[in-house]
Short mmCIF file of C-alpha atoms in Angstrom, two decimals:
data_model
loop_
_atom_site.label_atom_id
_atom_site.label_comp_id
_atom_site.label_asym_id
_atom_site.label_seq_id
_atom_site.Cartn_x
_atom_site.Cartn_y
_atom_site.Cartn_z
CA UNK A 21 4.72 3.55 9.68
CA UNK A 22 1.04 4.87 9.92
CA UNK A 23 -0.11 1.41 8.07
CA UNK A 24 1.96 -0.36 10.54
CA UNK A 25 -0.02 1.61 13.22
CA UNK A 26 -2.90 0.64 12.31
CA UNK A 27 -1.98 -3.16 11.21
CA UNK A 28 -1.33 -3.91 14.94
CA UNK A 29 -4.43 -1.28 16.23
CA UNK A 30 -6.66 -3.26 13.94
CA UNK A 31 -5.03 -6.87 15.08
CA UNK A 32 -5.30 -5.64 18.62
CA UNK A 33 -8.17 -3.75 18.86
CA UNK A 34 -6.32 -1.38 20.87
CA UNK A 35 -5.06 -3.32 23.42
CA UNK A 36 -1.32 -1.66 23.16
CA UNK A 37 1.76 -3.23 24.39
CA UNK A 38 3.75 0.14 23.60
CA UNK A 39 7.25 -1.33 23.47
CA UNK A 40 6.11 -3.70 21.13
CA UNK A 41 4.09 -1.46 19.02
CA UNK A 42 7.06 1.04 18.91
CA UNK A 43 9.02 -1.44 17.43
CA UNK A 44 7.29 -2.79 15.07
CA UNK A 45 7.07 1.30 13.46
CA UNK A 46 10.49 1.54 13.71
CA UNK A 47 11.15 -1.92 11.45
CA UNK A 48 8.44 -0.73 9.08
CA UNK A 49 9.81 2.72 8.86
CA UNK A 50 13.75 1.62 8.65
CA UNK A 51 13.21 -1.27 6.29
CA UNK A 52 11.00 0.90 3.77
CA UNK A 53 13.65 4.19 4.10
CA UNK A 54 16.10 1.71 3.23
CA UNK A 55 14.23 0.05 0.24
CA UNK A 56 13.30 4.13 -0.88
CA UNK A 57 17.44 4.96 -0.93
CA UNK A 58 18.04 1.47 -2.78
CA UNK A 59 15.17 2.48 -5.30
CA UNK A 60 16.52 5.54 -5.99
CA UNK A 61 20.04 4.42 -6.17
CA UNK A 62 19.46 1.62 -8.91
CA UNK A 63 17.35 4.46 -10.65
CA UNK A 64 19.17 7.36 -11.07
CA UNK A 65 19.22 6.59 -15.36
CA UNK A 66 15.67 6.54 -15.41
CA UNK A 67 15.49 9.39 -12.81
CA UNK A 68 17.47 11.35 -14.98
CA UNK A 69 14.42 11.82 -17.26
CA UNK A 70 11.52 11.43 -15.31
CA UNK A 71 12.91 13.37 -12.17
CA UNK A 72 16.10 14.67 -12.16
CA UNK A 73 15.44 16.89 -9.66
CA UNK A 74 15.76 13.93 -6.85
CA UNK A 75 19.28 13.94 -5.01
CA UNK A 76 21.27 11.23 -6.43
CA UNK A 77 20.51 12.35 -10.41
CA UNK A 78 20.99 16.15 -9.27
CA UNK A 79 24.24 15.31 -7.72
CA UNK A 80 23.22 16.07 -4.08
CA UNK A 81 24.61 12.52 -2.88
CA UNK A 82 26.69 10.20 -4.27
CA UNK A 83 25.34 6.80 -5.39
CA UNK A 84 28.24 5.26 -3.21
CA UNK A 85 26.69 7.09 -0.01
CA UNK A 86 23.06 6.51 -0.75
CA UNK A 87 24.01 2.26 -0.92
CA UNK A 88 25.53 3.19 2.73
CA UNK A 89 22.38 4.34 3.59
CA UNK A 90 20.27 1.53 2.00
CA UNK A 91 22.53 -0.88 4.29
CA UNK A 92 22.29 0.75 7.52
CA UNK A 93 18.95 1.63 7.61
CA UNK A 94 18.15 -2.62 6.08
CA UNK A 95 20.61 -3.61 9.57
CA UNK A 96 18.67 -1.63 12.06
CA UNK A 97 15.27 -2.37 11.03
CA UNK A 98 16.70 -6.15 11.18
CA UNK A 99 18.14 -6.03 14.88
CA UNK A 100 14.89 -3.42 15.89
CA UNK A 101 13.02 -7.11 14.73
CA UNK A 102 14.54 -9.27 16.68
CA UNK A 103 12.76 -8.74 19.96
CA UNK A 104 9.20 -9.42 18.54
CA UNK A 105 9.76 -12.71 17.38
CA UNK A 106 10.89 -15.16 14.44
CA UNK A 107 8.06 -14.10 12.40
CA UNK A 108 8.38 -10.33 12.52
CA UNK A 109 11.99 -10.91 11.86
CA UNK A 110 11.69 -13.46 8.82
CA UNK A 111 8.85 -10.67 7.78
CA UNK A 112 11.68 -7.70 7.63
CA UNK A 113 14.39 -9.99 6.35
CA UNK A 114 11.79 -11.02 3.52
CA UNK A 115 11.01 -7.63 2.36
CA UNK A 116 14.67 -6.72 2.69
CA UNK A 117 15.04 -9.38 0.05
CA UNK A 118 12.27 -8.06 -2.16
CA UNK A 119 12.75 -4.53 -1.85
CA UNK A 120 16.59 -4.99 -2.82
CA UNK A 121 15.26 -7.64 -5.75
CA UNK A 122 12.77 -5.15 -6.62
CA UNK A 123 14.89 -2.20 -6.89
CA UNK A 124 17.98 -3.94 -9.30
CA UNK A 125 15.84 -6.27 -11.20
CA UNK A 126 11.82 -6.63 -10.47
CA UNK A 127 10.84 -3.19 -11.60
CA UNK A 128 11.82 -3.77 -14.65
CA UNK A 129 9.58 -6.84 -15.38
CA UNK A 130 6.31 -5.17 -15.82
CA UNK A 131 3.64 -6.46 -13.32
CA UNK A 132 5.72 -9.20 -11.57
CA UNK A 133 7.48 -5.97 -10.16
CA UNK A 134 4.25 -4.19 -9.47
CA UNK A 135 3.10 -7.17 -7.50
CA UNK A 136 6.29 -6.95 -5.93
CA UNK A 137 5.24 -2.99 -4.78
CA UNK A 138 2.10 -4.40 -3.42
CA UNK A 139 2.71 -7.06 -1.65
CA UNK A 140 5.32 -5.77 0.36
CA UNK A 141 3.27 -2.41 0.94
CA UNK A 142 0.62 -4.54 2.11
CA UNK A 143 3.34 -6.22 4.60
CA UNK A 144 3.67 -3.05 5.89
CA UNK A 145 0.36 -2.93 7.66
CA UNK A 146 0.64 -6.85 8.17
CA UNK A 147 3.55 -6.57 10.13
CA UNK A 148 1.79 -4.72 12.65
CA UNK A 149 -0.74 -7.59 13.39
CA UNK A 150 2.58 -9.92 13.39
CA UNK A 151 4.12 -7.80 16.02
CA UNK A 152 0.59 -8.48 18.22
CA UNK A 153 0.06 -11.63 16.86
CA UNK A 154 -2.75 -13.00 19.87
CA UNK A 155 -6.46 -14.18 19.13
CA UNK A 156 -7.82 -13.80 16.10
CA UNK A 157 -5.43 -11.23 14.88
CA UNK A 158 -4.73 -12.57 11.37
CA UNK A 159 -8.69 -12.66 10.57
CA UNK A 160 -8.44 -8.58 11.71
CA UNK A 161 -5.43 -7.77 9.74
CA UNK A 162 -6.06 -9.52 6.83
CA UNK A 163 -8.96 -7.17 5.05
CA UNK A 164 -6.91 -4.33 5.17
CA UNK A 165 -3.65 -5.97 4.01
CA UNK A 166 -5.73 -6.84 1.22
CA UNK A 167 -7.09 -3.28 0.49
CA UNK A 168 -3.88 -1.82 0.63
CA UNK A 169 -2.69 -4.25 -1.69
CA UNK A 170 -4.76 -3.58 -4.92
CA UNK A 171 -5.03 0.21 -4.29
CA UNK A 172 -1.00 -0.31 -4.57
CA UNK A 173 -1.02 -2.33 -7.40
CA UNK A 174 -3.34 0.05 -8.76
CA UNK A 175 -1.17 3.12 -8.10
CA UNK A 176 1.63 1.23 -9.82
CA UNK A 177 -0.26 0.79 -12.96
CA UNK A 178 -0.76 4.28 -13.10
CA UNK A 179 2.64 5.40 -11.98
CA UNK A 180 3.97 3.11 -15.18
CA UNK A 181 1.52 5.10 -17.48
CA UNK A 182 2.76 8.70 -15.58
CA UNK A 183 6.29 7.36 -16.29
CA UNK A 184 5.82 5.96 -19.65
CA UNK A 185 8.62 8.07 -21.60
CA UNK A 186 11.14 7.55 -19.22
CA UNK A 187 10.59 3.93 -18.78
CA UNK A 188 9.62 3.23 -22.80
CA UNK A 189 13.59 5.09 -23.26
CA UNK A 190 14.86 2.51 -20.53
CA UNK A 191 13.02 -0.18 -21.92
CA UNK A 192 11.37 -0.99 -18.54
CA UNK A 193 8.18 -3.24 -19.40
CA UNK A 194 5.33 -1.84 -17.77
CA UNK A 195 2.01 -2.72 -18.33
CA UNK A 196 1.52 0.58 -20.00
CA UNK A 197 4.88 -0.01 -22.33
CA UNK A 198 3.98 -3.60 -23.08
CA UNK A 199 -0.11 -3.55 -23.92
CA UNK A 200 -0.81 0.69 -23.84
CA UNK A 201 -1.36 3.02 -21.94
CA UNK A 202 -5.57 2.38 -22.53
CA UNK A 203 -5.40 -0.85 -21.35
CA UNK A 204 -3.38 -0.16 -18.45
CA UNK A 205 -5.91 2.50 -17.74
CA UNK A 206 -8.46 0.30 -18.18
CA UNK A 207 -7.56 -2.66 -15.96
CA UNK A 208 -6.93 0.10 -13.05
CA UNK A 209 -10.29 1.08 -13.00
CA UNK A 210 -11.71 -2.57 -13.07
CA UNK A 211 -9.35 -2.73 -10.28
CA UNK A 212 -10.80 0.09 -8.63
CA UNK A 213 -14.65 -0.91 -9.07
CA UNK A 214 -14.11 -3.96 -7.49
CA UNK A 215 -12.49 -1.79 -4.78
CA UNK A 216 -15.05 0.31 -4.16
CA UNK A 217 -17.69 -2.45 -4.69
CA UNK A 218 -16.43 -4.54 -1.58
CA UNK A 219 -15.55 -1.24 0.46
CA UNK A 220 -18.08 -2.37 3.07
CA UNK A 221 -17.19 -5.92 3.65
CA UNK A 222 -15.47 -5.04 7.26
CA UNK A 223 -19.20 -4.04 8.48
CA UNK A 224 -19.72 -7.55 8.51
CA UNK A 225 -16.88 -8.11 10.58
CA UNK A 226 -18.62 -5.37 13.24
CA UNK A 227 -16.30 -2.31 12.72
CA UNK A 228 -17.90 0.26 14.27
CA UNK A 229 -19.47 3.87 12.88
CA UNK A 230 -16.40 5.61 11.86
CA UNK A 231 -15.54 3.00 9.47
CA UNK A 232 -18.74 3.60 7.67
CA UNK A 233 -18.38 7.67 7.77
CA UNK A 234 -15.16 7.65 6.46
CA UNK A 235 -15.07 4.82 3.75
CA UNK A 236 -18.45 6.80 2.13
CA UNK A 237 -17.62 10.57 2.86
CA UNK A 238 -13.73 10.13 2.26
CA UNK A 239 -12.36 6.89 0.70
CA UNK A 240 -14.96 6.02 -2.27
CA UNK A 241 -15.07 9.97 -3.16
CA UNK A 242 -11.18 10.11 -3.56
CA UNK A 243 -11.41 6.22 -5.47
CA UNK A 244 -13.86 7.79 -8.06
CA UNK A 245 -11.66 10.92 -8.98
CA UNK A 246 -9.22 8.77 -9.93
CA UNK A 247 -11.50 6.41 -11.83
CA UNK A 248 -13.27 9.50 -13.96
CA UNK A 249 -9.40 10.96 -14.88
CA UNK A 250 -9.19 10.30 -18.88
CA UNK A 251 -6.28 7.87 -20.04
CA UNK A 252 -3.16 10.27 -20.98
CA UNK A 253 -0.29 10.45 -19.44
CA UNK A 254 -1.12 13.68 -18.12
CA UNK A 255 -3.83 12.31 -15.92
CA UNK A 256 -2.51 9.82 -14.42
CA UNK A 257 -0.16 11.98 -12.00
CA UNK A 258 -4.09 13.35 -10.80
CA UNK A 259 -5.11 10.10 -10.59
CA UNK A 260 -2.23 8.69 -8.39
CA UNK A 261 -2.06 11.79 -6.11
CA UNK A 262 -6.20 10.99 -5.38
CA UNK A 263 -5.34 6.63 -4.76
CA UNK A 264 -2.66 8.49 -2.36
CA UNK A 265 -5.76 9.81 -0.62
CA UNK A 266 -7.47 6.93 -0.83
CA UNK A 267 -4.92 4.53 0.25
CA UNK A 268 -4.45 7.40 3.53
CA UNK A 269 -8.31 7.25 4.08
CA UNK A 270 -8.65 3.77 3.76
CA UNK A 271 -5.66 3.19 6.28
CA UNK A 272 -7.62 5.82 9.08
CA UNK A 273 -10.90 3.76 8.46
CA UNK A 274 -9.51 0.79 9.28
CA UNK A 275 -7.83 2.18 12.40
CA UNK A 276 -10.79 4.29 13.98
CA UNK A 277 -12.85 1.15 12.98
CA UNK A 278 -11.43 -0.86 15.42
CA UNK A 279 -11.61 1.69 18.27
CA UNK A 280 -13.38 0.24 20.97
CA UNK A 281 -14.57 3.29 22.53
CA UNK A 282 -16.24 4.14 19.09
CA UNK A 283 -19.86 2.40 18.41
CA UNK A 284 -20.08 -0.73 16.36
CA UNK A 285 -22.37 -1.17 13.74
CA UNK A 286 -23.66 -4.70 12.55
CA UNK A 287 -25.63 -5.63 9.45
CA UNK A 288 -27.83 -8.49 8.99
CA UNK A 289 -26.80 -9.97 5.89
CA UNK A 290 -29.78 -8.60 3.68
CA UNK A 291 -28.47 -5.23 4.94
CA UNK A 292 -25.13 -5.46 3.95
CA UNK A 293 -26.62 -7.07 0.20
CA UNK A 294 -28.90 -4.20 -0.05
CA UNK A 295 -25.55 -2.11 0.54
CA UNK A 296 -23.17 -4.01 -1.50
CA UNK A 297 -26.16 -3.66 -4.51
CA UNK A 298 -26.83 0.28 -3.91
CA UNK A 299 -22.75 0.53 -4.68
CA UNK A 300 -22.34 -1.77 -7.71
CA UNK A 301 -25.57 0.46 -9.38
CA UNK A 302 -22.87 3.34 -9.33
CA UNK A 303 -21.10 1.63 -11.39
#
């Protein structure tokens, strides 16, 4: 819901229609409750060994009550669409789909599944801008869509190598089951550099001070303890709980960026080269 927030903040720049912005957190929120019950609920074998301590394995709900769930919460974030449009609605009814798709059959095929994680995490935040959907909103709600999409796909390649018994038992292809738990580790952190490396892109786009403060004091700090964690299995549950931070970070840059009442800040293209240099020599 807070990416949501901030997808239709950003798209905005705080001009708020509340209704509308309500409603498009209460999709966001209903549609990904439902797609965490479904998860679980086409899960609980694999559960069993990785976490058996969540409800359906442990025996605190029944898999027939958590698919109840899963349903009503999919319906209400599907009629809570229908006031803000055809496109916000064929948004929810999509990820609906892909959640569901994900959940029986996608997370089981390796990285077409993680894709599948990313993309509709970084719906989440695009459905906000939908919601607005005046002006130039998709150019606004695009860059962080984007960021929220590989800093998901990342922390999917290191869940897989977190989860790597359970899933190697289940024979659920990961990219760490499939080609290692080094190279998974190792494409992450490619992932990551590039990441970090076009962190300040949005100056260019005249987000204002706050953006800046928080993507070098907050975001790239938490993106580089994850990148320095070594490649075991028992470092990648660090690693994930630090792209959690990031991802957070990275969502409240975006959305005191686009506060008006906050200063903007605009580089002249050497500038932001000079910038986008000084970070790639960290590297």
């Amino acid at each position: 819901m807070l990416g949501d927030l901030m997808g239709y903040l950003v798209s905005s720049f705080w001009h708020v229609n509340l209704v509308q912005m309500v409603l498009s957190m209460l999709v966001v929120g209903l549609v990904a409750g439902g797609g965490y019950v479904i998860n679980d609920y086409f899960d609980v074998n694999i559960d069993k060994i990785n976490k058996p301590d969540r409800p359906i394995p442990s025996g605190r709900i029944s898999g027939s009550k958590a698919r109840k769930i899963a349903l009503s919460m999919f319906v209400a974030g599907v009629l809570f669409s229908i006031p803000l449009g055809i496109v916000p609605f064929s948004i929810a009814m999509f990820t609906i789909v892909m959640l569901y798709l994900y959940a029986k059959d996608l997370k089981r095929t390796g990285i077409p599944g993680n894709l599948t994680v990313a993309l509709t995490n970084g719906l989440s935040i695009f459905y906000g801008g939908s919601a607005y959907m005046e002006g130039d909103w998709l150019l606004k709600v695009i860059l962080p869509t984007l960021y929220s999409f590989f800093l998901t796909l990342v922390r999917e390649f290191v869940k897989g190598i977190e989860d790597y018994n359970g899933d190697k038992a289940n024979s659920v292809t990961t990219l760490a089951v499939t080609k290692g738990i080094g190279t998974a580790w190792r494409i992450s952190k490619i992932l990551l550099i590039l990441v970090i490396v076009v962190s300040p892109l949005p100056i260019l786009f005249g987000f204002n001070l706050s953006y800046i403060l928080l993507i070098v004091v907050a975001f790239i700090p938490s993106v580089v303890l994850s990148l320095i964690q070594k490649p075991s299995i028992e470092s990648a549950a660090k690693a994930r709980s630090y792209l959690k931070v990031s991802m957070l970070t990275g969502i409240v840059a975006f959305l005191l960026g686009s506060a008006p009442f906050i200063p903007k800040v605009y580089l002249s293209q050497h500038a932001y080269l000079i910038l986008f240099q000084l970070l790639l020599s960290l590297h």
